[in-house]
CSV table of C-alpha atoms in Angstrom, one decimal:
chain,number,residue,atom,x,y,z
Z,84,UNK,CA,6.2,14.6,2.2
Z,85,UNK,CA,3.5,15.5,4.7
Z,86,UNK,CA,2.3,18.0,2.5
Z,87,UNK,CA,1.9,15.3,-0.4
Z,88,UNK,CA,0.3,13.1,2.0
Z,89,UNK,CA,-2.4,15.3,2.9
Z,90,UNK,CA,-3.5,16.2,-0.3
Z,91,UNK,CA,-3.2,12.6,-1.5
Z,92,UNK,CA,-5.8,12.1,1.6
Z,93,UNK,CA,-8.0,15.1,0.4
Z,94,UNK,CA,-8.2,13.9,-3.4
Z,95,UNK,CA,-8.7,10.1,-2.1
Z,96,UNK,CA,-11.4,11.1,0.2
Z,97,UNK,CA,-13.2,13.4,-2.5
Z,98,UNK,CA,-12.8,10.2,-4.8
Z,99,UNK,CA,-14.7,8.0,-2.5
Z,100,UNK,CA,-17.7,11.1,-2.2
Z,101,UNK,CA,-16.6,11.9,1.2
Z,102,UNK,CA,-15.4,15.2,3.2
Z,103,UNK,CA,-12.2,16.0,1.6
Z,104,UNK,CA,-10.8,15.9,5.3
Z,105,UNK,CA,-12.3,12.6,5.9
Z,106,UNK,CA,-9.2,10.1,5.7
Z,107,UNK,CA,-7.2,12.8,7.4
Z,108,UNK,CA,-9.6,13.1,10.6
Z,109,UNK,CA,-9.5,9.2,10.3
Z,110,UNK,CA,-5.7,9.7,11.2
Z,111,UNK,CA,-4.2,8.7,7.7
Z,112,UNK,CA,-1.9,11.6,7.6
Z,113,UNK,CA,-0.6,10.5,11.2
Z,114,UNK,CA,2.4,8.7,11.0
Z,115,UNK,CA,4.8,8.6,7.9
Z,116,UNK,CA,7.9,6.0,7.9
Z,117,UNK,CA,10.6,7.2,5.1
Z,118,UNK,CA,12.9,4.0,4.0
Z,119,UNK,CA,15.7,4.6,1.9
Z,120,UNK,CA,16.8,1.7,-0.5
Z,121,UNK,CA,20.1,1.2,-2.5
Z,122,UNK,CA,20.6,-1.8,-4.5
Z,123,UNK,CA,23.9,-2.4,-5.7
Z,124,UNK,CA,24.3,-3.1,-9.6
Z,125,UNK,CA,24.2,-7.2,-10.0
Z,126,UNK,CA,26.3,-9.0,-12.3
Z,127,UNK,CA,23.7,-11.8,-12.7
Z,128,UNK,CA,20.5,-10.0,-11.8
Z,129,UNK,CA,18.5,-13.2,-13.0
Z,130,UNK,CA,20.2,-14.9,-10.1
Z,131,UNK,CA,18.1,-13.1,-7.6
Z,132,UNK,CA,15.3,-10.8,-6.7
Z,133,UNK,CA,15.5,-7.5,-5.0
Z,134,UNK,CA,12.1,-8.0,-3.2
Z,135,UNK,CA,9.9,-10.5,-3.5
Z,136,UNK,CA,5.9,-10.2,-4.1
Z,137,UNK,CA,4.0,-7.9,-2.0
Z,138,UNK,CA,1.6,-5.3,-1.0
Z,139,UNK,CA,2.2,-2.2,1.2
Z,140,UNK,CA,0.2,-2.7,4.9
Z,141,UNK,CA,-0.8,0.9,5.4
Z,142,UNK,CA,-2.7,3.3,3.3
Z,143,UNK,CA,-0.8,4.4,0.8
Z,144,UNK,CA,3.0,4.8,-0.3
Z,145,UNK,CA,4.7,7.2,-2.1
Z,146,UNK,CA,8.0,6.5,-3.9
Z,147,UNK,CA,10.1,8.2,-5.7
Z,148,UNK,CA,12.9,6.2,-8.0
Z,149,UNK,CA,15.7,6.9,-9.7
Z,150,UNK,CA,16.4,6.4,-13.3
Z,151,UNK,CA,17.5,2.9,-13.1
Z,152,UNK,CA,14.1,1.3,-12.5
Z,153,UNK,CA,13.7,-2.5,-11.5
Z,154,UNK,CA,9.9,-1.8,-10.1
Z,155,UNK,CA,6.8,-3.8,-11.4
Z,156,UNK,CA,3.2,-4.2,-10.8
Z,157,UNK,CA,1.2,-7.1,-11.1
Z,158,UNK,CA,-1.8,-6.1,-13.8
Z,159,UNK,CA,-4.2,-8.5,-14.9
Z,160,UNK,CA,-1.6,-12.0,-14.0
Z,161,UNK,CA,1.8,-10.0,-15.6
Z,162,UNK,CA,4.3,-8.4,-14.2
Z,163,UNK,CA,4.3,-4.9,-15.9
Z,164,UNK,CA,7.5,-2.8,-15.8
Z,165,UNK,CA,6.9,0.9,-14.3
Z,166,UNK,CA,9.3,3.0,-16.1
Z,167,UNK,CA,10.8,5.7,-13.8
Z,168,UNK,CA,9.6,9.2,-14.5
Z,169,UNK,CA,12.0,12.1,-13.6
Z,170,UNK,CA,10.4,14.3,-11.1
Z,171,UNK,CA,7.9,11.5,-10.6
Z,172,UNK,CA,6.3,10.1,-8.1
Z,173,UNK,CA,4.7,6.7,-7.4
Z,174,UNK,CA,1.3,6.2,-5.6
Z,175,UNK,CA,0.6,3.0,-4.0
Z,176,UNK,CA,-2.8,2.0,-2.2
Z,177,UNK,CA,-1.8,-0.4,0.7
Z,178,UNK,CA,-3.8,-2.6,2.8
Z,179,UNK,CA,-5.6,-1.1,5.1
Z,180,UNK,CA,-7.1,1.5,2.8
Z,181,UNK,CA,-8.7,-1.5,0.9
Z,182,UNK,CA,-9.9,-2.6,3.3
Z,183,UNK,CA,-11.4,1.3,4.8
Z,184,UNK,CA,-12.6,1.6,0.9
Z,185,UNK,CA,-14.4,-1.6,1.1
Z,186,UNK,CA,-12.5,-2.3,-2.4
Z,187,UNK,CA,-13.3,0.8,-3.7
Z,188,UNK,CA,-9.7,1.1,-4.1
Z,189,UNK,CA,-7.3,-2.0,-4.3
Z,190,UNK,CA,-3.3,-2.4,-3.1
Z,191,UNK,CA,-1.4,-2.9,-5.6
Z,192,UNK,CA,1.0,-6.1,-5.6
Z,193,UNK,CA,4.4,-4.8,-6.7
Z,194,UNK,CA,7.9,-6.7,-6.1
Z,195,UNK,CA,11.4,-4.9,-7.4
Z,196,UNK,CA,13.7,-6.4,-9.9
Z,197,UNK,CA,17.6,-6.4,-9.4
Z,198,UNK,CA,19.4,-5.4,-12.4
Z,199,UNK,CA,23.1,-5.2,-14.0
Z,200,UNK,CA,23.1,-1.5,-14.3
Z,201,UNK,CA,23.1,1.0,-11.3
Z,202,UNK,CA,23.0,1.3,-8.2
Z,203,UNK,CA,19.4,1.7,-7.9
Z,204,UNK,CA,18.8,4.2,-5.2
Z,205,UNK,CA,14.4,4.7,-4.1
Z,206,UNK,CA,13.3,6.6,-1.0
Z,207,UNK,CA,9.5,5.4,-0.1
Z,208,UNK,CA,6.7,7.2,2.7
Z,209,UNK,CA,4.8,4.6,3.8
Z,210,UNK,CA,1.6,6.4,5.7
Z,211,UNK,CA,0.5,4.5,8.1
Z,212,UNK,CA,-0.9,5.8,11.9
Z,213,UNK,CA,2.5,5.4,13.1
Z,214,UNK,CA,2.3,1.6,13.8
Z,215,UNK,CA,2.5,1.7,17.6
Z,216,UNK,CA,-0.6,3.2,18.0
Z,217,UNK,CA,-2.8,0.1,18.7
Z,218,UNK,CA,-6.4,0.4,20.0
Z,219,UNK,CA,-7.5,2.8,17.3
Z,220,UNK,CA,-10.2,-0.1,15.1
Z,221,UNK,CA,-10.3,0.0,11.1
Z,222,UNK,CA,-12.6,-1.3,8.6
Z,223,UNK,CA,-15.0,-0.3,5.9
Z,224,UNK,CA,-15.9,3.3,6.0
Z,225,UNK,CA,-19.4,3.1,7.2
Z,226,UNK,CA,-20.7,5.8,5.0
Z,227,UNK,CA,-20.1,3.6,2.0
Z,228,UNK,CA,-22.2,0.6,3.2
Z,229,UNK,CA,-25.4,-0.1,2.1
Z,230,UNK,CA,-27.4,-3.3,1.2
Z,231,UNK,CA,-26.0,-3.6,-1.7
Z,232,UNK,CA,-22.6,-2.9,-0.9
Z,233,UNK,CA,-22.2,-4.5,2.8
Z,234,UNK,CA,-19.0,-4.7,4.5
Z,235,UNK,CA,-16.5,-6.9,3.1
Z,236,UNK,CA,-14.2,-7.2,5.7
Z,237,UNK,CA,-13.8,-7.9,9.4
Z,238,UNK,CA,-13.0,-5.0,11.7
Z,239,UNK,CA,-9.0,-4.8,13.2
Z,240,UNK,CA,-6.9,-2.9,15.0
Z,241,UNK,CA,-3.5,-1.2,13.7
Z,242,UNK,CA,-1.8,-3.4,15.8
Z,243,UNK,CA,-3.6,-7.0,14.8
Z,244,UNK,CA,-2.9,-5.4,11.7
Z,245,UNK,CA,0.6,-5.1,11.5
Z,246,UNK,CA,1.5,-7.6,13.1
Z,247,UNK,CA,-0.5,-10.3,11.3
Z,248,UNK,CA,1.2,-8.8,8.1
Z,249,UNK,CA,4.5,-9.0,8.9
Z,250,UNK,CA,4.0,-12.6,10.4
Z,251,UNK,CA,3.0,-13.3,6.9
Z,252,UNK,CA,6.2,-11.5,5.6
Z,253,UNK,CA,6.8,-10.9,2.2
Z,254,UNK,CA,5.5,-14.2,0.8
Z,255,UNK,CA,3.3,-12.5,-1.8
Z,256,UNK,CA,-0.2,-13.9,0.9
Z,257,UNK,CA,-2.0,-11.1,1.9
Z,258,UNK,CA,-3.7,-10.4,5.4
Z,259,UNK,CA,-7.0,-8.9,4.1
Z,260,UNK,CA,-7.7,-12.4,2.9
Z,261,UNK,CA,-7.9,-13.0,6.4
Z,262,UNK,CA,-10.2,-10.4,6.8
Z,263,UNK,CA,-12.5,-11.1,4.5
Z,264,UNK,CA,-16.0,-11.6,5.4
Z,265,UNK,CA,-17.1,-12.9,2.2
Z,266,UNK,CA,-15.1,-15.1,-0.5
Z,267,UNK,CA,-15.2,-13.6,-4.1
């Protein structure tokens, strides 16, 4: 998974016209958290949700799912199915790399769908600094500012980070409005 992670960093670094080591000497590649999921198959899976509206806190994740499926995306104010793929994987942009891209690149707002059939069984990488490390400040890259494309969010640590997003929880609100200098 580190392996993936660093060239994910590589190609999303080249992507943004930097270094292809840039995110990586940012300390992207730092800290990976692996969660394993299993949801049981539901008998009334429009009773309930398997989680609710959200988007991932660090930079990216990486998920791989089985063939059950249950993951969507929000697109364009719809909730869009993402069929598993065997041998795929999934590539999220979380939080703070929006917020490092200056909205070059956005996180995407996913939640997961409980159904009848299964179990569903998904194993996600969420990179992220290992969030402990605290002093460490993020915010747009400042080699893709200019005048006409200032900074459009506030400066925080990992920490403020963090924690401010989970204080928020899983509500579907979003930190980096928080963060933001400007109003779109």
């Amino acid at each position: 998974m580190l392996k993936i992670g660093d060239s994910l960093f590589e190609l999303l670094s080249e992507a943004l016209g930097l270094k292809s080591n840039y995110l990586k000497e940012m300390g992207c590649a730092e800290g990976v958290n692996v969660v394993y999921n299993y949801y049981p198959a539901c008998p009334q899976p429009e009773l309930t949700l398997g989680t609710t509206q959200h988007a991932d806190i660090g930079f990216i994740s990486v998920l791989v799912q089985d063939d059950v499926g249950g993951l969507q995306v929000l697109h364009k104010d719809h909730w869009v199915d993402v069929p598993p793929m065997a041998d795929g994987l999934v590539i999220n942009i979380a939080n703070l790399l929006q917020v490092m891209s200056n909205d070059n690149f956005t996180s995407v707002k996913h939640r997961v769908l409980v159904k009848n059939a299964g179990p569903r069984v998904s194993i996600i990488a969420f990179f992220g600094v290992g969030f402990t490390l605290g002093s460490r400040i993020y915010g747009p890259i400042e080699e893709l500012l200019s005048e006409e494309n200032p900074p459009r969010y506030k400066k925080t640590t990992i920490q403020d980070f963090v924690a401010q997003s989970y204080r928020q929880g899983l509500n579907g609100i979003s930190f980096l409005d928080m963060l933001k200098l400007t109003k779109d």
